[in-house]
Amino acid sequence: MTTRIMSLIIFLSSSNVAKKRNTRFQAESLKARLL
């Protein structure tokens, strides 16, 4: 499960390089939801 989350976050951050703040926020909220 952890590997999936990490790869998902990496995918989001790599696909949205221009929106670093939004990506970071989404990743944190995703973590909060899953954890």
Tab-separated table of C-alpha atoms in Angstrom:
chain	number	residue	atom	x	y	z
A	1	MET	CA	0.000	0.000	0.000
A	2	THR	CA	2.751	2.422	0.929
A	3	THR	CA	4.504	1.826	-2.405
A	4	ARG	CA	1.309	2.624	-4.277
A	5	ILE	CA	0.852	5.880	-2.385
A	6	MET	CA	4.459	6.892	-2.983
A	7	SER	CA	4.265	6.155	-6.710
A	8	LEU	CA	0.956	8.007	-6.909
A	9	ILE	CA	2.446	11.078	-5.220
A	10	ILE	CA	5.508	10.914	-7.482
A	11	PHE	CA	3.262	10.626	-10.542
A	12	LEU	CA	1.167	13.611	-9.461
A	13	SER	CA	4.205	15.733	-8.665
A	14	SER	CA	5.956	14.815	-11.916
A	15	SER	CA	2.849	15.471	-14.005
A	16	ASN	CA	2.171	18.803	-12.317
A	17	VAL	CA	5.630	20.335	-12.074
A	18	ALA	CA	4.230	23.793	-12.745
A	19	LYS	CA	1.820	23.469	-9.819
A	20	LYS	CA	4.172	22.421	-7.043
A	21	ARG	CA	2.040	23.923	-4.288
A	22	ASN	CA	-1.165	22.282	-5.487
A	23	THR	CA	0.579	18.938	-5.956
A	24	ARG	CA	2.078	19.069	-2.496
A	25	PHE	CA	-1.283	19.975	-0.973
A	26	GLN	CA	-3.019	17.146	-2.852
A	27	ALA	CA	-0.361	14.667	-1.782
A	28	GLU	CA	-0.714	15.674	1.866
A	29	SER	CA	-4.514	15.482	1.758
A	30	LEU	CA	-4.249	12.096	0.014
A	31	LYS	CA	-1.944	10.884	2.782
A	32	ALA	CA	-4.371	12.131	5.430
A	33	ARG	CA	-7.237	10.298	3.744
A	34	LEU	CA	-5.427	6.972	3.343
A	35	LEU	CA	-3.539	6.989	6.641
